[in-house]
PDB file of C-alpha atoms in Angstrom:
ATOM      1  CA  MET J  30     -36.738   9.701   5.054  1.00 38.00           C
ATOM      2  CA  GLN J  31     -33.196  11.150   3.853  1.00 42.00           C
ATOM      3  CA  LYS J  32     -33.273  13.152   0.557  1.00 39.00           C
ATOM      4  CA  PRO J  33     -30.910  11.870  -1.866  1.00 41.00           C
ATOM      5  CA  HIS J  34     -27.752  13.453  -2.137  1.00 44.00           C
ATOM      6  CA  GLN J  35     -26.638  14.133  -5.917  1.00 43.00           C
ATOM      7  CA  HIS J  36     -23.603  15.435  -7.676  1.00 41.00           C
ATOM      8  CA  ARG J  37     -23.858  15.972 -11.454  1.00 38.00           C
ATOM      9  CA  CYS J  38     -20.200  16.090 -12.360  1.00 39.00           C
ATOM     10  CA  PRO J  39     -19.603  17.228 -16.208  1.00 36.00           C
ATOM     11  CA  ASN J  40     -19.755  14.460 -18.794  1.00 35.00           C
ATOM     12  CA  ARG J  41     -19.866  11.889 -15.664  1.00 35.00           C
ATOM     13  CA  GLY J  42     -23.798  11.751 -15.193  1.00 35.00           C
ATOM     14  CA  THR J  43     -25.463  11.995 -11.483  1.00 36.00           C
ATOM     15  CA  LEU J  44     -23.210  10.462  -8.947  1.00 42.00           C
ATOM     16  CA  SER J  45     -24.575   9.459  -5.649  1.00 48.00           C
ATOM     17  CA  TYR J  46     -24.193   7.030  -2.832  1.00 52.00           C
ATOM     18  CA  VAL J  47     -27.941   7.382  -1.787  1.00 46.00           C
ATOM     19  CA  ASN J  48     -29.828   4.665  -3.367  1.00 45.00           C
ATOM     20  CA  ARG J  49     -33.842   4.368  -3.173  1.00 40.00           C
ATOM     21  CA  PRO J  50     -35.594   1.783  -1.259  1.00 42.00           C
ATOM     22  CA  ASN J  51     -35.644  -1.922  -2.863  1.00 45.00           C
ATOM     23  CA  ASN J  52     -38.214  -4.600  -2.223  1.00 43.00           C
ATOM     24  CA  ASP J  53     -35.547  -7.081  -1.888  1.00 44.00           C
ATOM     25  CA  GLU J  54     -34.667  -5.229   1.388  1.00 43.00           C
ATOM     26  CA  ARG J  55     -37.825  -7.513   2.769  1.00 42.00           C
ATOM     27  CA  SER J  56     -36.080 -10.756   2.357  1.00 42.00           C
ATOM     28  CA  GLU J  57     -32.586 -10.096   3.464  1.00 47.00           C
ATOM     29  CA  ALA J  58     -32.040 -11.708   7.243  1.00 49.00           C
ATOM     30  CA  PRO J  59     -31.639  -9.278   9.652  1.00 58.00           C
ATOM     31  CA  THR J  60     -28.249  -9.608  10.512  1.00 72.00           C
ATOM     32  CA  HIS J  61     -27.787  -9.449   6.818  1.00 67.00           C
ATOM     33  CA  ALA J  62     -27.058  -6.536   3.934  1.00 72.00           C
ATOM     34  CA  ARG J  63     -26.047  -7.487   0.658  1.00 74.00           C
ATOM     35  CA  GLY J  64     -24.825 -10.871   1.775  1.00 76.00           C
ATOM     36  CA  PRO J  65     -21.523  -9.787   4.127  1.00 88.00           C
ATOM     37  CA  VAL J  66     -23.105 -10.616   7.447  1.00 93.00           C
ATOM     38  CA  LEU J  67     -23.286  -7.631   9.885  1.00 95.00           C
ATOM     39  CA  PRO J  68     -20.639  -7.528  12.796  1.00 96.00           C
ATOM     40  CA  GLY J  69     -22.686  -8.338  16.084  1.00 94.00           C
ATOM     41  CA  LEU J  70     -21.572  -5.529  17.786  1.00 95.00           C
ATOM     42  CA  LEU J  71     -22.883  -3.011  15.384  1.00 96.00           C
ATOM     43  CA  ILE J  72     -26.373  -4.905  15.391  1.00 95.00           C
ATOM     44  CA  GLU J  73     -26.175  -4.345  19.293  1.00 94.00           C
ATOM     45  CA  LEU J  74     -25.500  -0.728  19.116  1.00 96.00           C
ATOM     46  CA  ILE J  75     -28.419  -0.256  16.871  1.00 95.00           C
ATOM     47  CA  ALA J  76     -30.751  -2.600  18.899  1.00 94.00           C
ATOM     48  CA  ALA J  77     -29.729  -0.125  21.972  1.00 94.00           C
ATOM     49  CA  GLY J  78     -29.686   3.411  20.035  1.00 94.00           C
ATOM     50  CA  GLN J  79     -26.043   3.607  20.790  1.00 95.00           C
ATOM     51  CA  TRP J  80     -25.188   3.773  17.044  1.00 97.00           C
ATOM     52  CA  ARG J  81     -25.421   7.868  17.006  1.00 95.00           C
ATOM     53  CA  HIS J  82     -23.177  10.231  15.398  1.00 95.00           C
ATOM     54  CA  PRO J  83     -20.607  11.841  18.253  1.00 95.00           C
ATOM     55  CA  GLY J  84     -19.945  15.040  16.936  1.00 96.00           C
ATOM     56  CA  ASP J  85     -17.990  16.092  13.863  1.00 96.00           C
ATOM     57  CA  GLU J  86     -14.716  16.609  16.335  1.00 96.00           C
ATOM     58  CA  VAL J  87     -14.786  13.034  17.494  1.00 96.00           C
ATOM     59  CA  VAL J  88     -15.075  12.036  13.852  1.00 96.00           C
ATOM     60  CA  HIS J  89     -12.147  14.209  12.995  1.00 94.00           C
ATOM     61  CA  ALA J  90      -9.853  13.144  15.705  1.00 95.00           C
ATOM     62  CA  ILE J  91     -10.305   9.844  14.188  1.00 95.00           C
ATOM     63  CA  MET J  92      -9.817  10.429  10.637  1.00 92.00           C
ATOM     64  CA  PRO J  93      -7.948  14.279  10.215  1.00 90.00           C
ATOM     65  CA  TRP J  94      -7.599  13.678   6.757  1.00 85.00           C
ATOM     66  CA  PHE J  95     -11.053  13.124   6.253  1.00 84.00           C
ATOM     67  CA  LYS J  96     -12.499  16.960   5.763  1.00 84.00           C
ATOM     68  CA  ASP J  97     -16.000  16.418   4.901  1.00 90.00           C
ATOM     69  CA  PRO J  98     -18.969  15.669   7.492  1.00 94.00           C
ATOM     70  CA  VAL J  99     -20.585  12.015   7.420  1.00 96.00           C
ATOM     71  CA  ASP J 100     -23.863  11.004   8.904  1.00 97.00           C
ATOM     72  CA  LEU J 101     -24.367   7.687  10.384  1.00 97.00           C
ATOM     73  CA  LEU J 102     -26.801   4.850   8.661  1.00 97.00           C
ATOM     74  CA  THR J 103     -28.181   4.325  12.190  1.00 95.00           C
ATOM     75  CA  GLY J 104     -30.958   1.465  10.719  1.00 94.00           C
ATOM     76  CA  LEU J 105     -30.774  -1.815   9.188  1.00 93.00           C
ATOM     77  CA  ASP J 106     -32.842  -0.752   6.568  1.00 93.00           C
ATOM     78  CA  GLN J 107     -30.814   2.271   5.828  1.00 95.00           C
ATOM     79  CA  ILE J 108     -27.720   0.401   5.720  1.00 96.00           C
ATOM     80  CA  ARG J 109     -28.890  -2.074   3.271  1.00 93.00           C
ATOM     81  CA  ARG J 110     -30.195   0.685   1.345  1.00 93.00           C
ATOM     82  CA  GLU J 111     -27.370   3.290   0.764  1.00 94.00           C
ATOM     83  CA  SER J 112     -24.947   0.234   0.081  1.00 94.00           C
ATOM     84  CA  ARG J 113     -27.163  -0.947  -2.462  1.00 92.00           C
ATOM     85  CA  ALA J 114     -25.620   2.107  -4.136  1.00 92.00           C
ATOM     86  CA  LEU J 115     -22.214   0.268  -4.513  1.00 94.00           C
ATOM     87  CA  ASP J 116     -23.682  -1.814  -6.934  1.00 92.00           C
ATOM     88  CA  ARG J 117     -24.426   0.691  -9.250  1.00 93.00           C
ATOM     89  CA  LEU J 118     -22.002   2.840  -8.973  1.00 94.00           C
ATOM     90  CA  ALA J 119     -19.486  -0.200  -9.923  1.00 94.00           C
ATOM     91  CA  ASP J 120     -20.997  -1.498 -12.548  1.00 93.00           C
ATOM     92  CA  ASP J 121     -20.546   1.897 -14.871  1.00 94.00           C
ATOM     93  CA  GLU J 122     -16.838   2.159 -15.361  1.00 93.00           C
ATOM     94  CA  SER J 123     -16.481   5.799 -15.375  1.00 92.00           C
ATOM     95  CA  THR J 124     -17.931   6.332 -12.570  1.00 92.00           C
ATOM     96  CA  ALA J 125     -16.104   3.571 -10.664  1.00 94.00           C
ATOM     97  CA  ARG J 126     -13.204   4.910 -11.234  1.00 92.00           C
ATOM     98  CA  ILE J 127     -13.828   7.815 -10.040  1.00 89.00           C
ATOM     99  CA  PHE J 128     -15.003   6.118  -6.772  1.00 93.00           C
ATOM    100  CA  ARG J 129     -12.219   3.185  -6.746  1.00 94.00           C
ATOM    101  CA  LEU J 130     -14.805   0.708  -6.743  1.00 96.00           C
ATOM    102  CA  ALA J 131     -14.338  -3.042  -8.099  1.00 95.00           C
ATOM    103  CA  ARG J 132     -16.028  -6.223  -8.057  1.00 93.00           C
ATOM    104  CA  GLY J 133     -13.097  -8.494  -6.711  1.00 89.00           C
ATOM    105  CA  GLY J 134     -15.637 -11.771  -7.836  1.00 85.00           C
ATOM    106  CA  SER J 135     -14.753 -10.704 -11.150  1.00 81.00           C
ATOM    107  CA  ALA J 136     -11.583  -9.517 -10.773  1.00 77.00           C
ATOM    108  CA  THR J 137      -8.440 -11.409 -12.206  1.00 76.00           C
ATOM    109  CA  GLU J 138      -6.005 -10.600  -9.015  1.00 89.00           C
ATOM    110  CA  PRO J 139      -7.064  -9.445  -5.464  1.00 90.00           C
ATOM    111  CA  VAL J 140      -8.868  -6.001  -5.611  1.00 94.00           C
ATOM    112  CA  GLN J 141      -6.406  -4.054  -2.752  1.00 96.00           C
ATOM    113  CA  LEU J 142      -6.721  -0.246  -1.434  1.00 96.00           C
ATOM    114  CA  PRO J 143      -7.041   2.533  -2.423  1.00 95.00           C
ATOM    115  CA  TRP J 144      -9.592   0.557  -4.462  1.00 96.00           C
ATOM    116  CA  LEU J 145     -13.056  -0.979  -2.515  1.00 97.00           C
ATOM    117  CA  ASP J 146     -14.319  -4.125  -3.259  1.00 97.00           C
ATOM    118  CA  VAL J 147     -17.988  -3.691  -3.481  1.00 96.00           C
ATOM    119  CA  ASP J 148     -18.409  -7.125  -3.138  1.00 95.00           C
ATOM    120  CA  LEU J 149     -17.180  -7.564   0.300  1.00 96.00           C
ATOM    121  CA  ALA J 150     -18.043  -3.739   1.400  1.00 97.00           C
ATOM    122  CA  ILE J 151     -21.362  -2.426   3.239  1.00 97.00           C
ATOM    123  CA  LEU J 152     -21.466   1.551   4.132  1.00 97.00           C
ATOM    124  CA  ILE J 153     -21.991   2.492   7.488  1.00 98.00           C
ATOM    125  CA  ALA J 154     -21.916   6.622   6.612  1.00 98.00           C
ATOM    126  CA  VAL J 155     -22.282   8.707   4.020  1.00 96.00           C
ATOM    127  CA  ASN J 156     -21.336  12.197   3.150  1.00 94.00           C
ATOM    128  CA  ARG J 157     -24.402  14.524   4.697  1.00 95.00           C
ATOM    129  CA  ILE J 158     -24.141  17.785   2.623  1.00 93.00           C
ATOM    130  CA  PRO J 159     -25.153  16.877  -1.054  1.00 89.00           C
ATOM    131  CA  GLY J 160     -21.918  16.252  -3.465  1.00 85.00           C
ATOM    132  CA  ASP J 161     -19.281  16.190  -1.332  1.00 88.00           C
ATOM    133  CA  ASP J 162     -19.437  12.119  -2.474  1.00 88.00           C
ATOM    134  CA  VAL J 163     -17.831  10.708   0.622  1.00 92.00           C
ATOM    135  CA  ALA J 164     -18.470   7.481   2.806  1.00 96.00           C
ATOM    136  CA  ILE J 165     -17.143   5.155   5.544  1.00 98.00           C
ATOM    137  CA  ALA J 166     -17.739   1.461   5.059  1.00 98.00           C
ATOM    138  CA  LEU J 167     -17.144  -2.131   6.464  1.00 98.00           C
ATOM    139  CA  ASP J 168     -14.317  -3.723   4.387  1.00 98.00           C
ATOM    140  CA  TYR J 169     -14.598  -7.601   4.659  1.00 98.00           C
ATOM    141  CA  ARG J 170     -11.365  -8.048   3.279  1.00 97.00           C
ATOM    142  CA  THR J 171      -9.948  -8.577   6.580  1.00 97.00           C
ATOM    143  CA  SER J 172     -12.314 -10.121   8.397  1.00 97.00           C
ATOM    144  CA  ASN J 173     -15.940 -11.602   8.378  1.00 95.00           C
ATOM    145  CA  SER J 174     -16.801 -11.474  11.504  1.00 95.00           C
ATOM    146  CA  ASP J 175     -15.170  -7.339  12.650  1.00 97.00           C
ATOM    147  CA  PRO J 176     -14.016  -6.323   9.599  1.00 98.00           C
ATOM    148  CA  GLN J 177     -11.861  -3.181   9.006  1.00 98.00           C
ATOM    149  CA  VAL J 178     -13.340   0.439   8.645  1.00 98.00           C
ATOM    150  CA  VAL J 179     -12.106   2.491   5.871  1.00 98.00           C
ATOM    151  CA  ALA J 180     -13.091   6.048   4.229  1.00 96.00           C
ATOM    152  CA  GLY J 181     -13.092   7.302   1.254  1.00 92.00           C
ATOM    153  CA  ASP J 182     -13.631  10.706  -0.699  1.00 83.00           C
ATOM    154  CA  ALA J 183     -13.701  10.950  -4.170  1.00 76.00           C
ATOM    155  CA  TRP J 184     -12.867  14.984  -4.880  1.00 73.00           C
ATOM    156  CA  SER J 185     -10.324  15.613  -1.917  1.00 72.00           C
ATOM    157  CA  ALA J 186      -6.644  15.639  -2.915  1.00 67.00           C
ATOM    158  CA  PRO J 187      -3.862  14.440  -2.918  1.00 76.00           C
ATOM    159  CA  HIS J 188      -5.643  11.170  -2.529  1.00 75.00           C
ATOM    160  CA  ARG J 189      -8.686  11.897  -4.411  1.00 83.00           C
ATOM    161  CA  GLY J 190     -10.875   8.783  -4.462  1.00 87.00           C
ATOM    162  CA  ASP J 191      -8.706   6.514  -2.778  1.00 94.00           C
ATOM    163  CA  TRP J 192      -9.856   4.354  -0.066  1.00 96.00           C
ATOM    164  CA  ARG J 193      -8.251   4.599   3.172  1.00 95.00           C
ATOM    165  CA  THR J 194      -7.847   2.644   6.250  1.00 96.00           C
ATOM    166  CA  VAL J 195      -9.695   4.156   9.407  1.00 96.00           C
ATOM    167  CA  ALA J 196      -9.708   1.633  12.045  1.00 98.00           C
ATOM    168  CA  PRO J 197      -8.274  -2.122  11.781  1.00 98.00           C
ATOM    169  CA  THR J 198     -11.501  -3.853  13.035  1.00 98.00           C
ATOM    170  CA  PHE J 199     -15.011  -2.145  13.483  1.00 97.00           C
ATOM    171  CA  SER J 200     -14.955  -2.750  17.415  1.00 95.00           C
ATOM    172  CA  ALA J 201     -11.882  -0.706  17.306  1.00 96.00           C
ATOM    173  CA  PHE J 202     -13.780   2.012  15.063  1.00 97.00           C
ATOM    174  CA  ALA J 203     -16.677   1.909  17.570  1.00 96.00           C
ATOM    175  CA  ALA J 204     -14.863   2.014  20.407  1.00 95.00           C
ATOM    176  CA  ALA J 205     -12.726   5.325  19.152  1.00 96.00           C
ATOM    177  CA  LEU J 206     -16.255   6.975  18.490  1.00 96.00           C
ATOM    178  CA  ASN J 207     -16.820   6.657  22.248  1.00 91.00           C
ATOM    179  CA  LEU J 208     -20.387   6.344  21.712  1.00 81.00           C
ATOM    180  CA  PRO J 209     -23.075   7.299  24.456  1.00 68.00           C
ATOM    181  CA  GLY J 210     -23.661   4.159  26.952  1.00 58.00           C
ATOM    182  CA  HIS J 211     -21.035   1.901  24.922  1.00 57.00           C
ATOM    183  CA  GLY J 212     -19.120   1.144  27.824  1.00 57.00           C
ATOM    184  CA  THR J 213     -22.135  -1.367  28.503  1.00 56.00           C
ATOM    185  CA  ILE J 214     -21.127  -3.440  25.052  1.00 57.00           C
ATOM    186  CA  ALA J 215     -17.884  -5.427  25.625  1.00 45.00           C
ATOM    187  CA  THR J 216     -15.070  -4.805  23.006  1.00 47.00           C
ATOM    188  CA  SER J 217     -11.282  -5.041  23.099  1.00 43.00           C
ATOM    189  CA  ALA J 218     -10.791  -2.282  20.919  1.00 43.00           C
ATOM    190  CA  PRO J 219      -7.318  -0.158  21.162  1.00 46.00           C
ATOM    191  CA  PRO J 220      -7.871   3.624  22.538  1.00 45.00           C
ATOM    192  CA  ARG J 221      -8.456   6.704  19.740  1.00 49.00           C
ATOM    193  CA  SER J 222      -5.251   7.456  20.291  1.00 44.00           C
ATOM    194  CA  ALA J 223      -3.892   4.346  18.797  1.00 43.00           C
ATOM    195  CA  ILE J 224      -6.591   4.657  15.408  1.00 54.00           C
ATOM    196  CA  ALA J 225      -5.713   8.035  15.201  1.00 47.00           C
ATOM    197  CA  SER J 226      -1.975   6.911  14.340  1.00 44.00           C
ATOM    198  CA  THR J 227      -2.863   4.375  12.467  1.00 45.00           C
ATOM    199  CA  PRO J 228      -1.395   4.898   8.829  1.00 43.00           C
ATOM    200  CA  ALA J 229      -3.522   4.609   5.973  1.00 44.00           C
ATOM    201  CA  ALA J 230      -2.901   0.876   4.190  1.00 44.00           C
ATOM    202  CA  ALA J 231      -0.989   0.993   0.760  1.00 42.00           C
ATOM    203  CA  GLY J 232      -2.335  -0.460  -2.521  1.00 44.00           C
ATOM    204  CA  THR J 233      -1.808  -0.469  -6.028  1.00 43.00           C
ATOM    205  CA  ARG J 234      -3.532   2.270  -8.085  1.00 50.00           C
ATOM    206  CA  SER J 235      -4.057   0.821 -11.039  1.00 53.00           C
ATOM    207  CA  PRO J 236      -7.902  -0.325 -11.786  1.00 60.00           C
ATOM    208  CA  PRO J 237      -7.927  -4.103 -10.885  1.00 63.00           C
ATOM    209  CA  THR J 238      -8.502  -6.514 -13.775  1.00 56.00           C
ATOM    210  CA  THR J 239     -11.687  -7.804 -14.561  1.00 52.00           C
ATOM    211  CA  THR J 240     -12.206 -11.122 -16.520  1.00 46.00           C
ATOM    212  CA  SER J 241     -15.175  -8.972 -18.011  1.00 44.00           C
ATOM    213  CA  PRO J 242     -15.855  -5.365 -18.885  1.00 39.00           C
ATOM    214  CA  PRO J 243     -18.730  -3.824 -16.528  1.00 41.00           C
ATOM    215  CA  GLY J 244     -22.343  -4.225 -17.151  1.00 40.00           C
TER     216      GLY J 244
END
């Protein structure tokens, strides 16, 4: 079992992308996490034992601006458990500002990058080193079946807290990782060079307006 990764920030409490097990996980469909349906390719990769970390050098080549190491969430229960942390973090106003998290369901305008709409997001990788507070997520604002992949870093300047586009689709991200045996699972993803050159999506830095304050 993965140990909790926590970081204590002065006057901000304990921050963590790691969430404790929840009995509600047992009631979720095998292909769901927090509501959204997981991409079919991700389910296949996990089932085949191919959703494994390809090495820090490969990840850095895809995300050269992302400095801190991450670990892929390699099991469905782990993905669900870690992703539930988004709800807890988003419901605390000060923490939500640090991590650029908002709920699209209660916002009066669309939640756009560099903010993450936690109602339409699932974590697929989290910080390896306690206190780094970084994560990679599926962002379903672009597609229900093959969502874009974004990454957030709470502390690194100059984009502190921003979520930035890593790949336009999960299938493109998976192909760029060059996972062992990935060639046996068909995708139509562009080559890694195309992913690495994808510019970060722009978005307002103002916090999204909500219909009611966070609970």
